[in-house]
Amino acid sequence: MSDQQYLTVRQFAAAVGKSPQSIYKAVDNRLSTYCKRENGAIMIFADALALYGCQPVVNQLPTEETPQESQKSENQPAAGCQPVDNPEIELLRETITTLQEQLTVKDKQIEQLTAALTTALNTANAAQALHAGEIQARITAGTDTKEPTDGEQGADQPQPEPEKPAKETFWERIFKRKEG
């Protein structure tokens, strides 16, 4: 807009479909180059609407809004805002759509992996319970508690090694007492 048309914060908020509070926050950051103070009021240059993906319709900029109008959802663009036909914005919208589709696919994969993990965990718990049941059955049957006698060493039990005499220490060899 070449005629330097400025909007109040409320008019700008209505035009982009945001709350005045969010516009006041943006005045310090994103909109700082588009703002000027006039008689204590913050005025925002109408070209700043492009930052929000809107462009003003000539001679249809919103006027001061009533409290009922200020209750609009922040996601709905106001009547004074037309979508900008910008290739970069279209590319970003397509990218967002693609990413949302990929996210949906990943969510389904996570659900499938969680189901597989749950199944594996249930199988492991069942196997552990079966093994514990077998051990309990052996104990109650007395097969594990029975000590083998000298003659009946089990084939699966290792043979004990014969004890070797303890080595004499250095001092025992030097100060060996003679017996007898």
Coordinates of N, CA, C and O in Angstrom, one line a residue, residues 3 5-6 15 17 27 37 43-44 49 58 60 68 81 91 98 126 133 136 147-148 176 180:
D3 N -0.1 4.4 0.1 CA -0.6 5.6 0.8 C -0.3 5.5 2.3 O -0.9 6.3 3.1
Q5 N -1.1 3.5 4.9 CA -2.3 3.3 5.7 C -1.8 2.5 6.9 O -1.2 1.5 6.9
Y6 N -2.2 3.0 8.1 CA -1.9 2.4 9.4 C -3.2 1.9 10.1 O -4.2 2.5 9.9
A15 N -8.1 -8.1 11.6 CA -7.8 -8.4 10.2 C -7.1 -9.7 10.0 O -7.3 -10.4 9.0
G17 N -7.1 -12.2 12.4 CA -7.8 -13.2 13.1 C -7.1 -13.6 14.4 O -7.2 -14.8 14.8
V27 N 4.4 -6.9 18.5 CA 4.9 -5.5 18.2 C 6.3 -5.4 18.7 O 7.1 -4.7 18.0
R37 N 4.3 5.0 17.0 CA 3.4 5.5 18.1 C 2.9 6.8 17.7 O 3.7 7.7 17.3
M43 N 0.4 2.2 16.2 CA -0.2 2.1 14.8 C 0.7 1.1 14.0 O 1.9 1.2 14.1
I44 N 0.1 0.2 13.3 CA 0.8 -0.8 12.5 C 0.5 -0.6 11.1 O -0.6 -0.5 10.6
L49 N 0.3 -7.0 7.3 CA -0.6 -8.1 7.2 C 0.0 -9.3 6.4 O -0.4 -10.4 6.6
V58 N -8.8 -3.6 -0.4 CA -8.8 -2.1 -0.5 C -10.2 -1.6 0.0 O -11.2 -2.1 -0.5
Q60 N -11.8 -2.0 2.6 CA -12.6 -2.9 3.5 C -11.8 -3.2 4.8 O -12.1 -4.3 5.3
Q68 N -18.2 -8.7 21.2 CA -18.7 -9.9 20.6 C -17.7 -10.4 19.5 O -17.5 -11.6 19.3
C81 N -9.3 -9.7 5.3 CA -8.1 -10.5 5.0 C -8.3 -11.4 3.9 O -9.2 -12.3 4.0
L91 N 4.2 -23.8 -1.0 CA 5.2 -24.8 -0.8 C 5.2 -25.2 0.7 O 5.3 -26.4 1.0
T98 N 2.5 -32.9 3.8 CA 3.4 -34.1 3.7 C 3.9 -34.6 5.0 O 3.9 -35.8 5.3
A126 N 4.9 -65.9 30.0 CA 4.4 -67.2 30.0 C 5.5 -68.3 30.1 O 5.4 -69.3 30.8
G133 N 7.1 -73.2 37.1 CA 6.3 -74.3 37.4 C 7.0 -75.7 37.3 O 6.8 -76.5 38.2
Q136 N 9.3 -75.9 40.4 CA 8.5 -76.2 41.5 C 8.0 -77.6 41.6 O 8.0 -78.3 42.6
E147 N 20.4 -86.0 47.5 CA 21.8 -85.9 47.4 C 22.3 -87.2 46.8 O 21.9 -88.3 47.2
P148 N 23.1 -87.2 45.7 CA 23.6 -88.5 45.2 C 24.6 -89.1 46.2 O 25.3 -88.5 46.9
K176 N 61.4 -75.2 59.1 CA 60.7 -76.4 59.2 C 61.2 -77.2 60.4 O 62.4 -77.3 60.6
G180 N 60.2 -86.0 65.0 CA 60.6 -87.3 65.4 C 61.6 -87.7 66.1 O 62.5 -88.2 66.4

